[in-house]
XYZ file of C-alpha atoms in Angstrom:
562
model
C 88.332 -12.860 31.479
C 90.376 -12.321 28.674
C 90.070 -8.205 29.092
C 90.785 -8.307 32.972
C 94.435 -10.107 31.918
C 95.041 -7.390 29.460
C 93.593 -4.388 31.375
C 96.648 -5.894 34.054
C 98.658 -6.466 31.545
C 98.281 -2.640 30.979
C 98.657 -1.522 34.360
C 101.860 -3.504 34.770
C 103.469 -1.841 31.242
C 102.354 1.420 32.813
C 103.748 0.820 35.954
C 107.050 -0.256 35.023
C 107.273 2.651 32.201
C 106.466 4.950 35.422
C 109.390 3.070 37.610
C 111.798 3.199 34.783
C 110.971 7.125 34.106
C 111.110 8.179 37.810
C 114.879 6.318 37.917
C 116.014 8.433 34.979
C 114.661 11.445 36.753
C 116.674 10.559 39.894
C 119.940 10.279 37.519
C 120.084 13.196 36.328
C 118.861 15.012 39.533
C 121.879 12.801 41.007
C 124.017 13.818 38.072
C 123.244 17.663 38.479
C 124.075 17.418 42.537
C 127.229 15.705 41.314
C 128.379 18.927 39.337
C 127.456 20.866 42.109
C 129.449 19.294 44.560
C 132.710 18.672 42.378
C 132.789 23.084 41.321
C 132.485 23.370 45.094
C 134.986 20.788 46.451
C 137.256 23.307 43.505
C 136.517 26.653 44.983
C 138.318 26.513 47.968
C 139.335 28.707 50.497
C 142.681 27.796 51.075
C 144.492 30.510 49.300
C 142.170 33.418 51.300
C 143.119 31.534 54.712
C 146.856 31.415 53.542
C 146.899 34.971 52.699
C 145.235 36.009 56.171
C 147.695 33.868 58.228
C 150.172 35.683 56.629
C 148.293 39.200 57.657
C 149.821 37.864 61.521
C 145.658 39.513 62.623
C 145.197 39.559 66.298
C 142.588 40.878 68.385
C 138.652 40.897 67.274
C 140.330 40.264 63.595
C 141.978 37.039 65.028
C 139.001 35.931 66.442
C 136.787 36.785 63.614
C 139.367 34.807 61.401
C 139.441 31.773 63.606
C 135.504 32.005 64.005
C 135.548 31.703 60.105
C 137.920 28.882 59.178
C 136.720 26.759 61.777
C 133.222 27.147 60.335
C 134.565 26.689 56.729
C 136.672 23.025 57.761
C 133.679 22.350 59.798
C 131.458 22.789 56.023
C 134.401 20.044 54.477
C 135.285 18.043 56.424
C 132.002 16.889 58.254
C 129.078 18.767 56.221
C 130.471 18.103 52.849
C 131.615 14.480 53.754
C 128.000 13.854 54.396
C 126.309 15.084 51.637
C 128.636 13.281 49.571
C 128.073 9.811 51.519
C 124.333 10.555 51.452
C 124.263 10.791 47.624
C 126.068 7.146 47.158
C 122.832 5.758 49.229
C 120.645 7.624 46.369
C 122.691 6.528 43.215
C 122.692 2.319 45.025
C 119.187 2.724 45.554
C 118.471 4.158 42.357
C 120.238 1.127 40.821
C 118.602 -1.323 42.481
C 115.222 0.286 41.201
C 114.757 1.701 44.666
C 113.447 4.688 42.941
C 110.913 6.639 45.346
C 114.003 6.120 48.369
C 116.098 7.253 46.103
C 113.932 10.490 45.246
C 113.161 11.491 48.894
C 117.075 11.018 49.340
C 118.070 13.277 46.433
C 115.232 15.853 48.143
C 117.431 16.283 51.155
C 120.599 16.054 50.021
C 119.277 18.967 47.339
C 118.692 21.113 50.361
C 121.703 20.325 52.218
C 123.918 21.352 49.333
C 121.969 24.481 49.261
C 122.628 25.502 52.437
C 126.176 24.341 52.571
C 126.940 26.420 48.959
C 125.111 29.416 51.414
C 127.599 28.872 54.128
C 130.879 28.655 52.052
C 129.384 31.473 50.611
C 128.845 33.402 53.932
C 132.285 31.884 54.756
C 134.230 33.570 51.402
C 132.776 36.839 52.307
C 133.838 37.065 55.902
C 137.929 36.255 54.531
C 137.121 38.790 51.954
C 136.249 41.811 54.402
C 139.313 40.625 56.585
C 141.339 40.489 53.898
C 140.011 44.293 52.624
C 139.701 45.733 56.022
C 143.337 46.404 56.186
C 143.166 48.365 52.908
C 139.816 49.896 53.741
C 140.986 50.939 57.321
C 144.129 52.633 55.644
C 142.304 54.233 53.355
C 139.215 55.856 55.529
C 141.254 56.559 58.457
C 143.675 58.858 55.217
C 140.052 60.707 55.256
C 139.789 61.066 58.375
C 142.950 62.190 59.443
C 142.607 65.189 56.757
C 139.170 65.917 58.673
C 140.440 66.316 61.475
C 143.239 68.593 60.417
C 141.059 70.528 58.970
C 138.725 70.815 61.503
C 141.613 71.611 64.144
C 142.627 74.127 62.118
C 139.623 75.877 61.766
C 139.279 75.852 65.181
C 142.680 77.224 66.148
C 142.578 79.659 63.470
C 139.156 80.942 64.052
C 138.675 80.509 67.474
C 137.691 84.129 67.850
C 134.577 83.226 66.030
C 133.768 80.704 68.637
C 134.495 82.294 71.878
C 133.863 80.201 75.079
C 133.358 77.092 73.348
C 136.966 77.200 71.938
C 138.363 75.151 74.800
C 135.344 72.454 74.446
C 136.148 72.122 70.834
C 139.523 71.540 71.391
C 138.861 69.427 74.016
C 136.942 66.829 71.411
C 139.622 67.335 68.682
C 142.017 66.126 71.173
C 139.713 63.072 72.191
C 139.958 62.114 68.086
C 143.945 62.932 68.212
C 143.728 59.901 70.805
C 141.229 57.861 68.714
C 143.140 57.925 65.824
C 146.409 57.105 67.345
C 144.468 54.019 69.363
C 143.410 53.176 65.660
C 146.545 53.228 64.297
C 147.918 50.844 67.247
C 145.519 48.618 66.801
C 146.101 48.095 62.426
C 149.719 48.069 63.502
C 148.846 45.151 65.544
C 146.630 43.430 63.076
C 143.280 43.865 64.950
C 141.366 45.446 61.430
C 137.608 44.999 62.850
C 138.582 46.879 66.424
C 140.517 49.631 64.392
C 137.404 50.209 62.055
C 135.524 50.654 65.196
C 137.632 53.393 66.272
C 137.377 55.304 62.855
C 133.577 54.904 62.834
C 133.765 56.887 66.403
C 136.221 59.663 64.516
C 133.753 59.860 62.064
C 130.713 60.422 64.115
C 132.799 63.036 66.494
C 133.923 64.813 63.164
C 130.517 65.290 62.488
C 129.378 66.224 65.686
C 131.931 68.862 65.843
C 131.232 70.444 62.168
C 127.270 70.568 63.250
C 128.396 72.453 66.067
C 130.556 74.974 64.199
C 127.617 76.043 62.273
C 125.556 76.261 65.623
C 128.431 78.183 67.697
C 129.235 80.608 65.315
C 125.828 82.600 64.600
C 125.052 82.148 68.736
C 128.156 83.790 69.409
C 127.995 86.736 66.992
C 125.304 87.598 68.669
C 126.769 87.386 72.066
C 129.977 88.790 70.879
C 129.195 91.304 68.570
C 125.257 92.317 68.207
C 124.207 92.554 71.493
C 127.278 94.069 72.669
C 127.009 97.469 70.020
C 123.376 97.138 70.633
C 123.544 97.368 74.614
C 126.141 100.342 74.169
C 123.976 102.184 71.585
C 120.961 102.354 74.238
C 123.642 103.434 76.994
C 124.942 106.128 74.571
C 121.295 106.909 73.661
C 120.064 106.569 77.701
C 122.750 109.144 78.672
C 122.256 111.978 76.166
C 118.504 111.848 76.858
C 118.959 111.848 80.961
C 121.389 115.110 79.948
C 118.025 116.180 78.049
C 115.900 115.447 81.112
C 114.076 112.753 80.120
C 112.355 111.003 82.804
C 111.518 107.001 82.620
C 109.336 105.234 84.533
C 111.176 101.643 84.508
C 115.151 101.686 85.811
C 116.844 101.741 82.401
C 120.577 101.161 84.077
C 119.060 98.224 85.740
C 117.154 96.745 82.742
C 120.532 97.302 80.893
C 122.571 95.246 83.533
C 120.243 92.488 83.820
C 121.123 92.064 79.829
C 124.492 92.303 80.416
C 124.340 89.356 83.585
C 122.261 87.282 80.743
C 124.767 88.151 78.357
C 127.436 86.648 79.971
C 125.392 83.462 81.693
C 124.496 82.845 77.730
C 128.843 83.058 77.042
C 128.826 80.813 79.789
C 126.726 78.317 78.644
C 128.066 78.041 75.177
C 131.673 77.445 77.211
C 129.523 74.045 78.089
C 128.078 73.982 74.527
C 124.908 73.626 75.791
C 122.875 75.080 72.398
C 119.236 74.551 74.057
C 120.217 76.590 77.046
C 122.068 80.006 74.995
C 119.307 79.852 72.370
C 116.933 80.294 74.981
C 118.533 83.001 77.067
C 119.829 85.084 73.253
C 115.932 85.185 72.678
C 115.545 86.312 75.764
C 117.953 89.102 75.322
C 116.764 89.875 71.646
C 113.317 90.292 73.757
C 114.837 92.666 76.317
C 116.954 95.175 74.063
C 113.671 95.188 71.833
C 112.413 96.115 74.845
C 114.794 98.813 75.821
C 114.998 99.986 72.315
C 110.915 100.671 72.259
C 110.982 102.243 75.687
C 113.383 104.986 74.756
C 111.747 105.253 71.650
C 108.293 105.439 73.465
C 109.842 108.538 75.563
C 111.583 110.040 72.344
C 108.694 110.299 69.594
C 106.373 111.166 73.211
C 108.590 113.705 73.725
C 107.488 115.101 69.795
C 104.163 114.508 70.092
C 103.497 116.298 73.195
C 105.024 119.490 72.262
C 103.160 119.130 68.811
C 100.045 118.793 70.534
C 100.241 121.207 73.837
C 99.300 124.171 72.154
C 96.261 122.529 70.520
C 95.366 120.946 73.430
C 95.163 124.222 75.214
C 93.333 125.684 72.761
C 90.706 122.315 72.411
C 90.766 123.242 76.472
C 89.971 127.010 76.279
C 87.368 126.428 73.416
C 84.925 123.692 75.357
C 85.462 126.034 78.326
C 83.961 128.891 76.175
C 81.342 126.851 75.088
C 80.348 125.698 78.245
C 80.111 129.440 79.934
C 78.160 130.680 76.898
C 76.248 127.553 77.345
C 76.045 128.294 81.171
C 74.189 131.610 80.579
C 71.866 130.105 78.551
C 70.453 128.107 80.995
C 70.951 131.105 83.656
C 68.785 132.878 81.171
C 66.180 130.065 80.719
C 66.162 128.877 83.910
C 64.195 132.392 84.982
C 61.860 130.621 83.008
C 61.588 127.473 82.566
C 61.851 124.035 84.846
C 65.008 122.460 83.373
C 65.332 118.475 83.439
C 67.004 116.987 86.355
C 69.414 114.956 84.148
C 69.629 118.148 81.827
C 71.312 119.922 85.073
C 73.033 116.932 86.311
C 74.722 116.207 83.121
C 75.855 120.279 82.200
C 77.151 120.263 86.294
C 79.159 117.002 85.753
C 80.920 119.030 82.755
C 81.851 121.884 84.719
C 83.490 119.108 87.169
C 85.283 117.647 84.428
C 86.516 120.652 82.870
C 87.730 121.717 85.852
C 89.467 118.487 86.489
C 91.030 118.258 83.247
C 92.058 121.881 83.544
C 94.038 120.793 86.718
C 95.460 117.806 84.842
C 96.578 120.100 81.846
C 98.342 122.687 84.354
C 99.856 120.058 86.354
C 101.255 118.348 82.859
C 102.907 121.506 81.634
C 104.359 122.701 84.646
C 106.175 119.151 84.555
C 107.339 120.095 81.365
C 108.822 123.080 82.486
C 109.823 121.785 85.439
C 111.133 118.808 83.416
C 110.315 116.175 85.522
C 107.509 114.749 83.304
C 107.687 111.157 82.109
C 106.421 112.298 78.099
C 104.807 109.196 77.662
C 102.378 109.530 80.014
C 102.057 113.350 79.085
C 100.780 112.044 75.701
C 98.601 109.554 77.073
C 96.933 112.488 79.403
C 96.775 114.419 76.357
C 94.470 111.728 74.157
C 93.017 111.221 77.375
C 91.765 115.124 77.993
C 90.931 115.116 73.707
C 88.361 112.266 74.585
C 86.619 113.790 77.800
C 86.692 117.241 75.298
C 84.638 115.115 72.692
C 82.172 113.520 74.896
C 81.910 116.936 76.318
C 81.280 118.908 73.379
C 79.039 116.128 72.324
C 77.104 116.247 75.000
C 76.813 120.007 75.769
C 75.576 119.798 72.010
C 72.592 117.742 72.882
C 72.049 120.194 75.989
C 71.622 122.517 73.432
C 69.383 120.761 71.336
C 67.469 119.349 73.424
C 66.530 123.420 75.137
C 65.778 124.076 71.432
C 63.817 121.155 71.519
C 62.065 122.481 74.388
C 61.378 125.874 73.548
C 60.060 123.979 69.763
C 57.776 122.049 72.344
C 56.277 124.914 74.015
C 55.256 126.778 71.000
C 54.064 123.230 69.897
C 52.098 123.143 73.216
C 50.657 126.608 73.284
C 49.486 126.043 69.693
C 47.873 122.798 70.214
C 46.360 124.327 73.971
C 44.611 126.675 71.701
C 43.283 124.043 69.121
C 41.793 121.798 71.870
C 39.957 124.746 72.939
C 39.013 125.212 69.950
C 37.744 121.702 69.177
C 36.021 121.802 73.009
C 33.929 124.785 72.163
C 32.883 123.323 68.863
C 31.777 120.412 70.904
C 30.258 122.575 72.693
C 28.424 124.224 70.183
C 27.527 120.788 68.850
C 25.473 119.919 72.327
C 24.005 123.149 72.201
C 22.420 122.899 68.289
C 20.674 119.628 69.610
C 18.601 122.319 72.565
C 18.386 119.244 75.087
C 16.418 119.658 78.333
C 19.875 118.167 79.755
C 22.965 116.103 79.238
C 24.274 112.538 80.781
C 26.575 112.456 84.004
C 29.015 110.525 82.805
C 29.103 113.108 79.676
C 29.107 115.787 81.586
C 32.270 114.817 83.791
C 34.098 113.859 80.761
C 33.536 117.511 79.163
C 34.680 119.098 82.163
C 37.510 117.178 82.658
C 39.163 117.866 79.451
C 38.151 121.390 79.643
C 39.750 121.216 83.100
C 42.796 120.003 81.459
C 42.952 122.587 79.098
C 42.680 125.000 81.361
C 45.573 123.648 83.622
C 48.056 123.736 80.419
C 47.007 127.574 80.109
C 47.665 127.869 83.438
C 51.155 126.338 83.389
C 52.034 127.871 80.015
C 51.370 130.995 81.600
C 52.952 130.109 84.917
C 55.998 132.246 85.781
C 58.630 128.772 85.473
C 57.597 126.723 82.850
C 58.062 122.938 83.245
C 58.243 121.819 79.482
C 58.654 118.137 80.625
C 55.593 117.887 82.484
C 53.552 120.115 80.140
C 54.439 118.113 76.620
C 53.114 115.074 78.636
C 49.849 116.544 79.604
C 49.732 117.854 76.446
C 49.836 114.219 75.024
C 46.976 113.052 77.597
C 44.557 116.192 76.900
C 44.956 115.238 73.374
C 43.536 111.669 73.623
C 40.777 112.915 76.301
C 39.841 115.235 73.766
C 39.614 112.474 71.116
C 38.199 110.658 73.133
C 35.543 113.441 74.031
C 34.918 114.424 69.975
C 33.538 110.642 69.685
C 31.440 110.801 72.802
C 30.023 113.490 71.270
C 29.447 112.399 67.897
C 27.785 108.954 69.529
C 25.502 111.167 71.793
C 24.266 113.457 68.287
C 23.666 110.748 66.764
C 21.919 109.097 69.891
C 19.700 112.257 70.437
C 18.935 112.574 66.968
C 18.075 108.514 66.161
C 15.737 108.520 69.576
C 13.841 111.770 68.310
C 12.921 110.113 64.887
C 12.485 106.848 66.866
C 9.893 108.462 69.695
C 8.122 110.426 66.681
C 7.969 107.634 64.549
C 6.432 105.690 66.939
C 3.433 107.171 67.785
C 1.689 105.605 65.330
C 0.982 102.713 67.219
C 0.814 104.555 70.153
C -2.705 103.524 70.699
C -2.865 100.308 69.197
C -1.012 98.329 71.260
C -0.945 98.925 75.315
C 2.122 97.058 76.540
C 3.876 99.218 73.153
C 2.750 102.255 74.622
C 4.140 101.687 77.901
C 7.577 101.225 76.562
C 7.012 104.421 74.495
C 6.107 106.370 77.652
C 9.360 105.046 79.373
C 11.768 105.761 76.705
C 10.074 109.133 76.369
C 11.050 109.457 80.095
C 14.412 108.115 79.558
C 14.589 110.710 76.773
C 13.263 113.724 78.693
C 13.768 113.406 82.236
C 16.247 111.043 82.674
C 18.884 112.404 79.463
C 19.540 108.877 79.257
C 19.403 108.491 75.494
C 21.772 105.620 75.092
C 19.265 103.108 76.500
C 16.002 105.905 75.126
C 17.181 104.146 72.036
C 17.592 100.670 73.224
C 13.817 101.003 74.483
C 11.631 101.622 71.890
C 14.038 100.616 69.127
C 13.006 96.679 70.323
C 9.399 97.985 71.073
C 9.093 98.809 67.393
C 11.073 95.687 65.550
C 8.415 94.229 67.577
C 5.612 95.704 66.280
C 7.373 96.328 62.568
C 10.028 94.742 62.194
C 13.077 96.434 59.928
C 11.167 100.106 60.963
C 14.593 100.971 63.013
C 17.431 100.377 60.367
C 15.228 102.219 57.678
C 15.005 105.344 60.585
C 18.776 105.159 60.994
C 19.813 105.211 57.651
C 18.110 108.590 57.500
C 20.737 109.854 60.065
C 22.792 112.230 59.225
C 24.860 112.692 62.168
């Protein structure tokens, strides 16, 4: 019992140590507010109103003026008055131990303070520009004024560097002669804030007018003075080669008007100062004297060129035309011969064609240029033009040629090789014959004679009074396999003839030994002699005897010798 009294006891001491600290806390938050208040109740703004009554402002300035004292004995006499009544009801109820209202009091009247010291604040600043505007507005409309004179006299004394646009310019200067005088008026009259409005607008056509100096100026040297001596240089230039006889194939005095017509549209323009439009139409005319320039050029160094290269041309000309005769009689000569190609004759008659055209082409060209009524542009483009059909002519004329060496190479190829296939077919030949068979296979027979009926056909046609070399070196090709093909029938049928004699001889041993053995040996014997079937003469009795000995035949065959 006794520690629950003292425990409250405690609480209590605690309690009222917490009270009495929170009330000292409130007094000197209270005594803090206090000093606040009193150093702004001592700044006032009397003396800055005073001074701008006496400044007799009218206008925006008035207003603005009015606006501002209004607001500041609005901040004294009611805001101020407030705050001050509101901190009397903190300090009572701080002394009559009313200490947390007292607090939450001093909270708001803590923020009200702050925003009324923010006000006067906001309040002092506005008298301050009204009471430097005056100065200010003297002073920047000073700079302004020597700006513009400036300006206007750059204008007046340059104006030749500005051409059509002089009268805009002036135009504007005289539209900031009249906003500088309305300024004037208007400080005269007291109204600071309108007349600082009206030297912001001078300062902002100022520098609209010296960016457009530095944009006028290069647009209309060109106008004025490059495309001018340029236009007359290509006139000059255009007349002393039509005295020359030139010949054009665009109208030059009409492509030179048109620049002149742009020339002045783009003078126009600038007049209006409108940049966009003049830069456009200046690159156009930069485009079109380029233009001009590089035609007359074109016609001037074509003019070179083609009288450099007639003479070689002509000779290039003469020399493929040479080559193709002494090519011609070639083939004449061979053709009493020989069976040219189709496309070998097509392609030599589509170069006579073409020489014949070009040689029109050339004589028409020069007697323009005596006649001078050639345009020497195209000349030289006729000229390349005849150089290139010359190359792929001489190029191919030279694989004419080759390929008639190639084909006279081919038939002394073919006759040589003729002769070796006979050769090879009579050693074939020869080869049947050794074996003295009572007769050969069909289908052996037929193949023999058809190769040496081939061979005999490419005599014939090497011998024949117009050789066809195209036909020939293909035959030439077949006969060669058939023949191949013929040596290896022949080699398998030796060998065939021979195995089946060893076999049939060999076999007699058993001859009588066995009866269904010596019925197959009569029948491959029959194959062998009657039939000349010895492909399957081998077949026959080489099973009858693995039958009756088995590994008899591969011993016999390796005993071959074929």
């Amino acid at each position: 019992m006794f520690a629950i009294i003292i425990g409250i006891i405690v609480i209590v001491l605690i309690f009222l140590w917490y009270m009495w600290f929170l009330q000292r806390k409130n007094a000197s938050t209270l005594n803090k507010l206090k000093d606040q208040t009193d150093r702004l109740k001592k700044a006032t703004l009397d003396e800055k109103i005073k001074k701008l009554e006496e400044m007799k402002l009218a206008g925006a300035s008035k207003d603005r003026f009015n606006q501002l004292k209004d607001s500041y004995r609005e901040q004294v006499d009611q805001v101020l008055t407030n705050i001050l009544k509101q901190m009397r009801a903190a300090e009572y109820k701080n002394t009559e131990f009313k200490v947390f209202g007292s607090a939450n009091e001093l909270k708001r009247v803590n923020v009200e303070v702050t925003a009324f010291e923010q006000k006067i604040s906001e309040v002092s600043k506005g008298f301050e520009d009204l009471l430097a505007s005056n100065e200010l507005n003297a002073t920047h409309s000073e700079e302004l004024q020597k700006q513009y004179q400036s300006l206007r006299k750059q204008v007046l004394t340059q104006s030749f560097s500005y051409g059509p646009a002089t009268d805009k310019l002036e135009d504007e200067l005289s539209e900031i002669a009249n906003l500088l005088d309305q300024e004037k008026q208007l400080t005269d009259k007291g109204d600071h804030i309108e007349a600082s409005q009206y030297l912001d607008d001078v300062k902002l056509k100022l520098g609209l007018i010296t960016d457009q100096l530095k944009v006028i100026e290069p647009l209309y040297h060109d106008l004025n003075e490059v495309f001018p001596g340029q236009v007359d240089e290509i006139k000059f230039v255009y007349q002393k080669l039509v005295k020359q006889y030139f010949q054009f194939k665009d109208d030059i005095i009409q492509q030179i008007s048109e620049v002149q017509d742009e020339i002045e549209e783009s003078n126009k323009k600038l007049g209006d100062l409108n940049f966009d439009a003049v830069n456009t139409n200046n690159e156009d005319i930069k485009q079109r004297i380029d233009d001009l320039y590089e035609t007359l050029t074109l016609e001037i160094d074509g003019k070179k060129d083609v009288l450099k290269e007639q003479k070689p041309v002509l000779d290039y000309l003469n020399h493929a035309v040479f080559q193709h005769n002494r090519l011609d009689k070639r083939i004449q000569k061979l053709e009493e011969e020989y069976i040219l190609a189709d496309k070998t004759v097509k392609t030599f008659d589509d170069n006579f064609a073409t020489l014949n055209e070009i040689r029109q082409e050339y004589d028409a060209d020069v007697q323009g240029i005596a006649d001078k009524k050639v345009i020497f542009s195209e000349v030289r483009d006729d000229f390349k033009e005849i150089v290139k059909h010359l190359d792929d002519i001489e190029a191919s004329e030279k694989s004419i040629n080759d390929d008639l060496n190639q084909m006279l190479s081919s038939e002394r190829i073919a006759r040589n090789s003729v002769d070796e296939y006979a050769k090879r077919l009579e050693i074939q030949k020869k080869m049947i014959e050794q074996l003295r068979l009572n007769g050969l296979p069909d289908d052996y027979l037929d193949y023999f004679y058809m190769v040496y009926d081939e061979i005999n056909k490419l005599y014939d046609e090497l011998d024949a009074k117009q050789i066809n070399m195209e036909d020939i070196s293909k035959q030439v090709i077949v006969t060669q396999e058939d023949l191949s093909n013929l040596v290896e029938k022949t080699k398998k049928l030796k060998y065939n003839v021979l195995l089946s004699e060893k076999l049939l001889q060999y076999a007699n041993r058993y001859a009588s030994k066995n009866p269904e053995f010596s019925d197959q040996l009569i029948r491959a014997r029959a194959l062998f002699d009657t039939d000349y079937n010895y492909d399957e003469a081998v077949e026959v009795i080489s099973k009858a005897l693995e039958s009756v000995e088995s590994g008899s035949v591969e011993r016999i065959k390796e005993t071959i010798n074929a």
